[in-house]
Amino acid sequence: MKKTLLTLTAASVLLAFGANARTLTLGHAMNVESAAHAGMTIFAEKVKEKSNGEMSVKIFPNGMLGSERDQAEQVVTGAIDMAKINGSLAESFEPTYKAISIPFLFRSADHMHEFIRSDAAEKMLQSSQGKGFVGLTFYDSGSRSFYSSKPIKTPEDLAGLKVRVPESPTMMEMIRLLGARATPVPFTEVYTALQQGVIDAAENNISSLVEMKHSEVAKFYSMDQHMITPDLIMISETTWGSLNEDEKKIVKEAALESMEEEIKIWAEIDTRNMEVAKDLGVTFVDVEKEQFVEKVKPMITTAKQDPVLNYYIEAIEAL
């Protein structure tokens, strides 16, 4: 029933703004203070500018169109045009995206930036053709670490804890190997889940900790930086197919240009949010990172046995 209502809501949104693919809907679960929202705002401005006002993008933040998974499903069915989702969630819709969710594969933010500008990244964005969506671009979403009401310094500190993850098989496997219990919870419900003890810990970037007010219920941020997974902006194949070649060029160029701006904005906001977190009483915990790396090594070994995933892993490692 919930998904039916969300689909009906999305359909009414399309009717309100015109379903002729000139006004495109773009949903996401972040708040309007986030770097991702700022990047999407730039994307919308560029689409309008490049099309001389003939095309526009209407952004729906804060999970207005449902959870990230709800929105991704609506993109696949064509109920909404576009969504920004967690890159790890994308593998539920196209297994190729598993490659960017493998823990500790990216060595740094710069390493990840080099990948999302590469030909291999563009090949990944196109890999979902025939499955209801196409990737437009990646956005920086920082590094992901664990946060909780107690410090987590080693994998042993995670033993038995219920840890919130997106609905990503790769992330669930990572949590299992680290000795904790993976508990999928919609991003917009993490605060309440932490507050009520539904979960013991979560993992995300510093900006999510601050902007979603998770810092009020999780005062320890453990800097293991297990993933540096970019976010994905996806567009429905139905919508993409309805655009002419000039319109496709406009949307693609605007998306890639907004990515470059979002990377800069992310760096500024994330640095500022670390200071905000400290002012709010969050303790940043140094961890025994190599212990975490050792626990999840089997994930890379297994992934390399898949020729499709191995192509991307080798491309990333070679950068």
PDB file of N, CA, C and O in Angstrom, residues 139-178:
ATOM      1  N   TYR A 139      28.235  11.704  -7.933  1.00  0.00           N
ATOM      2  CA  TYR A 139      28.503  12.839  -7.046  1.00  0.00           C
ATOM      3  C   TYR A 139      29.387  12.363  -5.890  1.00  0.00           C
ATOM      4  O   TYR A 139      29.261  11.220  -5.429  1.00  0.00           O
ATOM      5  N   ASP A 140      30.251  13.239  -5.428  1.00  0.00           N
ATOM      6  CA  ASP A 140      31.053  12.944  -4.245  1.00  0.00           C
ATOM      7  C   ASP A 140      30.128  12.814  -3.036  1.00  0.00           C
ATOM      8  O   ASP A 140      29.196  13.613  -2.859  1.00  0.00           O
ATOM      9  N   SER A 141      30.355  11.803  -2.212  1.00  0.00           N
ATOM     10  CA  SER A 141      29.600  11.713  -0.954  1.00  0.00           C
ATOM     11  C   SER A 141      30.538  11.382   0.195  1.00  0.00           C
ATOM     12  O   SER A 141      30.121  10.846   1.235  1.00  0.00           O
ATOM     13  N   GLY A 142      31.822  11.716   0.028  1.00  0.00           N
ATOM     14  CA  GLY A 142      32.774  11.568   1.116  1.00  0.00           C
ATOM     15  C   GLY A 142      33.085  10.118   1.454  1.00  0.00           C
ATOM     16  O   GLY A 142      32.782   9.192   0.710  1.00  0.00           O
ATOM     17  N   SER A 143      33.704   9.941   2.591  1.00  0.00           N
ATOM     18  CA  SER A 143      34.014   8.596   3.081  1.00  0.00           C
ATOM     19  C   SER A 143      33.012   8.225   4.165  1.00  0.00           C
ATOM     20  O   SER A 143      32.515   9.074   4.902  1.00  0.00           O
ATOM     21  N   ARG A 144      32.728   6.936   4.257  1.00  0.00           N
ATOM     22  CA  ARG A 144      31.761   6.427   5.230  1.00  0.00           C
ATOM     23  C   ARG A 144      32.494   5.765   6.384  1.00  0.00           C
ATOM     24  O   ARG A 144      33.412   4.962   6.180  1.00  0.00           O
ATOM     25  N   SER A 145      32.074   6.096   7.597  1.00  0.00           N
ATOM     26  CA  SER A 145      32.633   5.511   8.807  1.00  0.00           C
ATOM     27  C   SER A 145      31.498   5.198   9.777  1.00  0.00           C
ATOM     28  O   SER A 145      30.359   5.635   9.578  1.00  0.00           O
ATOM     29  N   PHE A 146      31.819   4.462  10.832  1.00  0.00           N
ATOM     30  CA  PHE A 146      30.803   4.074  11.803  1.00  0.00           C
ATOM     31  C   PHE A 146      30.586   5.167  12.845  1.00  0.00           C
ATOM     32  O   PHE A 146      31.522   5.851  13.256  1.00  0.00           O
ATOM     33  N   TYR A 147      29.331   5.318  13.275  1.00  0.00           N
ATOM     34  CA  TYR A 147      29.054   6.196  14.413  1.00  0.00           C
ATOM     35  C   TYR A 147      28.012   5.573  15.327  1.00  0.00           C
ATOM     36  O   TYR A 147      27.131   4.842  14.901  1.00  0.00           O
ATOM     37  N   SER A 148      28.163   5.877  16.626  1.00  0.00           N
ATOM     38  CA  SER A 148      27.347   5.210  17.630  1.00  0.00           C
ATOM     39  C   SER A 148      27.379   6.014  18.923  1.00  0.00           C
ATOM     40  O   SER A 148      27.987   7.093  18.990  1.00  0.00           O
ATOM     41  N   SER A 149      26.732   5.480  19.950  1.00  0.00           N
ATOM     42  CA  SER A 149      26.761   6.121  21.273  1.00  0.00           C
ATOM     43  C   SER A 149      27.985   5.679  22.067  1.00  0.00           C
ATOM     44  O   SER A 149      28.185   6.099  23.204  1.00  0.00           O
ATOM     45  N   LYS A 150      28.832   4.808  21.461  1.00  0.00           N
ATOM     46  CA  LYS A 150      30.080   4.382  22.103  1.00  0.00           C
ATOM     47  C   LYS A 150      31.172   4.326  21.037  1.00  0.00           C
ATOM     48  O   LYS A 150      30.882   4.152  19.845  1.00  0.00           O
ATOM     49  N   PRO A 151      32.430   4.454  21.445  1.00  0.00           N
ATOM     50  CA  PRO A 151      33.512   4.426  20.450  1.00  0.00           C
ATOM     51  C   PRO A 151      33.699   3.035  19.856  1.00  0.00           C
ATOM     52  O   PRO A 151      33.538   2.020  20.530  1.00  0.00           O
ATOM     53  N   ILE A 152      34.031   3.009  18.564  1.00  0.00           N
ATOM     54  CA  ILE A 152      34.338   1.759  17.860  1.00  0.00           C
ATOM     55  C   ILE A 152      35.760   1.904  17.327  1.00  0.00           C
ATOM     56  O   ILE A 152      36.017   2.664  16.399  1.00  0.00           O
ATOM     57  N   LYS A 153      36.698   1.158  17.936  1.00  0.00           N
ATOM     58  CA  LYS A 153      38.111   1.266  17.569  1.00  0.00           C
ATOM     59  C   LYS A 153      38.604   0.074  16.766  1.00  0.00           C
ATOM     60  O   LYS A 153      39.527   0.190  15.962  1.00  0.00           O
ATOM     61  N   THR A 154      37.991  -1.092  16.994  1.00  0.00           N
ATOM     62  CA  THR A 154      38.409  -2.322  16.316  1.00  0.00           C
ATOM     63  C   THR A 154      37.158  -3.075  15.875  1.00  0.00           C
ATOM     64  O   THR A 154      36.050  -2.801  16.366  1.00  0.00           O
ATOM     65  N   PRO A 155      37.291  -4.048  14.984  1.00  0.00           N
ATOM     66  CA  PRO A 155      36.135  -4.860  14.604  1.00  0.00           C
ATOM     67  C   PRO A 155      35.469  -5.541  15.800  1.00  0.00           C
ATOM     68  O   PRO A 155      34.256  -5.752  15.802  1.00  0.00           O
ATOM     69  N   GLU A 156      36.245  -5.847  16.837  1.00  0.00           N
ATOM     70  CA  GLU A 156      35.674  -6.494  18.023  1.00  0.00           C
ATOM     71  C   GLU A 156      34.634  -5.602  18.699  1.00  0.00           C
ATOM     72  O   GLU A 156      33.690  -6.099  19.322  1.00  0.00           O
ATOM     73  N   ASP A 157      34.795  -4.299  18.561  1.00  0.00           N
ATOM     74  CA  ASP A 157      33.822  -3.373  19.163  1.00  0.00           C
ATOM     75  C   ASP A 157      32.486  -3.395  18.433  1.00  0.00           C
ATOM     76  O   ASP A 157      31.489  -2.882  18.945  1.00  0.00           O
ATOM     77  N   LEU A 158      32.473  -3.972  17.229  1.00  0.00           N
ATOM     78  CA  LEU A 158      31.234  -4.082  16.458  1.00  0.00           C
ATOM     79  C   LEU A 158      30.492  -5.387  16.728  1.00  0.00           C
ATOM     80  O   LEU A 158      29.343  -5.551  16.300  1.00  0.00           O
ATOM     81  N   ALA A 159      31.130  -6.310  17.414  1.00  0.00           N
ATOM     82  CA  ALA A 159      30.580  -7.656  17.584  1.00  0.00           C
ATOM     83  C   ALA A 159      29.149  -7.621  18.126  1.00  0.00           C
ATOM     84  O   ALA A 159      28.880  -7.081  19.198  1.00  0.00           O
ATOM     85  N   GLY A 160      28.230  -8.188  17.348  1.00  0.00           N
ATOM     86  CA  GLY A 160      26.837  -8.308  17.778  1.00  0.00           C
ATOM     87  C   GLY A 160      25.998  -7.054  17.649  1.00  0.00           C
ATOM     88  O   GLY A 160      24.785  -7.098  17.879  1.00  0.00           O
ATOM     89  N   LEU A 161      26.599  -5.919  17.285  1.00  0.00           N
ATOM     90  CA  LEU A 161      25.833  -4.677  17.177  1.00  0.00           C
ATOM     91  C   LEU A 161      24.929  -4.696  15.953  1.00  0.00           C
ATOM     92  O   LEU A 161      25.279  -5.242  14.908  1.00  0.00           O
ATOM     93  N   LYS A 162      23.768  -4.075  16.078  1.00  0.00           N
ATOM     94  CA  LYS A 162      22.870  -3.880  14.933  1.00  0.00           C
ATOM     95  C   LYS A 162      23.278  -2.577  14.244  1.00  0.00           C
ATOM     96  O   LYS A 162      23.130  -1.498  14.819  1.00  0.00           O
ATOM     97  N   VAL A 163      23.798  -2.711  13.033  1.00  0.00           N
ATOM     98  CA  VAL A 163      24.339  -1.559  12.303  1.00  0.00           C
ATOM     99  C   VAL A 163      23.458  -1.259  11.104  1.00  0.00           C
ATOM    100  O   VAL A 163      23.234  -2.122  10.252  1.00  0.00           O
ATOM    101  N   ARG A 164      22.988  -0.024  11.016  1.00  0.00           N
ATOM    102  CA  ARG A 164      22.167   0.371   9.880  1.00  0.00           C
ATOM    103  C   ARG A 164      23.003   0.418   8.614  1.00  0.00           C
ATOM    104  O   ARG A 164      24.120   0.958   8.591  1.00  0.00           O
ATOM    105  N   VAL A 165      22.459  -0.133   7.541  1.00  0.00           N
ATOM    106  CA  VAL A 165      23.070  -0.040   6.218  1.00  0.00           C
ATOM    107  C   VAL A 165      21.981   0.243   5.194  1.00  0.00           C
ATOM    108  O   VAL A 165      20.805  -0.048   5.430  1.00  0.00           O
ATOM    109  N   PRO A 166      22.347   0.809   4.036  1.00  0.00           N
ATOM    110  CA  PRO A 166      21.393   0.861   2.924  1.00  0.00           C
ATOM    111  C   PRO A 166      21.104  -0.563   2.462  1.00  0.00           C
ATOM    112  O   PRO A 166      21.808  -1.503   2.849  1.00  0.00           O
ATOM    113  N   GLU A 167      20.102  -0.731   1.621  1.00  0.00           N
ATOM    114  CA  GLU A 167      19.768  -2.073   1.127  1.00  0.00           C
ATOM    115  C   GLU A 167      20.744  -2.472   0.036  1.00  0.00           C
ATOM    116  O   GLU A 167      20.406  -2.573  -1.138  1.00  0.00           O
ATOM    117  N   SER A 168      21.959  -2.726   0.455  1.00  0.00           N
ATOM    118  CA  SER A 168      23.049  -3.092  -0.448  1.00  0.00           C
ATOM    119  C   SER A 168      23.626  -4.428  -0.003  1.00  0.00           C
ATOM    120  O   SER A 168      24.145  -4.537   1.115  1.00  0.00           O
ATOM    121  N   PRO A 169      23.569  -5.461  -0.849  1.00  0.00           N
ATOM    122  CA  PRO A 169      24.156  -6.754  -0.489  1.00  0.00           C
ATOM    123  C   PRO A 169      25.631  -6.653  -0.116  1.00  0.00           C
ATOM    124  O   PRO A 169      26.098  -7.347   0.793  1.00  0.00           O
ATOM    125  N   THR A 170      26.365  -5.785  -0.796  1.00  0.00           N
ATOM    126  CA  THR A 170      27.791  -5.638  -0.506  1.00  0.00           C
ATOM    127  C   THR A 170      28.009  -5.078   0.888  1.00  0.00           C
ATOM    128  O   THR A 170      28.868  -5.555   1.642  1.00  0.00           O
ATOM    129  N   MET A 171      27.228  -4.070   1.261  1.00  0.00           N
ATOM    130  CA  MET A 171      27.390  -3.488   2.585  1.00  0.00           C
ATOM    131  C   MET A 171      26.956  -4.468   3.675  1.00  0.00           C
ATOM    132  O   MET A 171      27.556  -4.527   4.755  1.00  0.00           O
ATOM    133  N   MET A 172      25.928  -5.245   3.394  1.00  0.00           N
ATOM    134  CA  MET A 172      25.500  -6.248   4.354  1.00  0.00           C
ATOM    135  C   MET A 172      26.592  -7.296   4.575  1.00  0.00           C
ATOM    136  O   MET A 172      26.839  -7.731   5.706  1.00  0.00           O
ATOM    137  N   GLU A 173      27.256  -7.691   3.490  1.00  0.00           N
ATOM    138  CA  GLU A 173      28.344  -8.660   3.599  1.00  0.00           C
ATOM    139  C   GLU A 173      29.510  -8.069   4.380  1.00  0.00           C
ATOM    140  O   GLU A 173      30.140  -8.761   5.205  1.00  0.00           O
ATOM    141  N   MET A 174      29.821  -6.809   4.161  1.00  0.00           N
ATOM    142  CA  MET A 174      30.892  -6.155   4.908  1.00  0.00           C
ATOM    143  C   MET A 174      30.603  -6.181   6.401  1.00  0.00           C
ATOM    144  O   MET A 174      31.471  -6.526   7.218  1.00  0.00           O
ATOM    145  N   ILE A 175      29.380  -5.830   6.766  1.00  0.00           N
ATOM    146  CA  ILE A 175      29.010  -5.811   8.179  1.00  0.00           C
ATOM    147  C   ILE A 175      29.099  -7.210   8.780  1.00  0.00           C
ATOM    148  O   ILE A 175      29.566  -7.396   9.919  1.00  0.00           O
ATOM    149  N   ARG A 176      28.689  -8.208   8.017  1.00  0.00           N
ATOM    150  CA  ARG A 176      28.769  -9.595   8.506  1.00  0.00           C
ATOM    151  C   ARG A 176      30.212  -9.990   8.775  1.00  0.00           C
ATOM    152  O   ARG A 176      30.530 -10.583   9.817  1.00  0.00           O
ATOM    153  N   LEU A 177      31.108  -9.667   7.843  1.00  0.00           N
ATOM    154  CA  LEU A 177      32.514 -10.021   8.012  1.00  0.00           C
ATOM    155  C   LEU A 177      33.144  -9.296   9.195  1.00  0.00           C
ATOM    156  O   LEU A 177      34.092  -9.796   9.806  1.00  0.00           O
ATOM    157  N   LEU A 178      32.616  -8.135   9.533  1.00  0.00           N
ATOM    158  CA  LEU A 178      33.129  -7.371  10.671  1.00  0.00           C
ATOM    159  C   LEU A 178      32.517  -7.827  11.997  1.00  0.00           C
ATOM    160  O   LEU A 178      32.867  -7.297  13.054  1.00  0.00           O
TER     161      LEU A 178
END
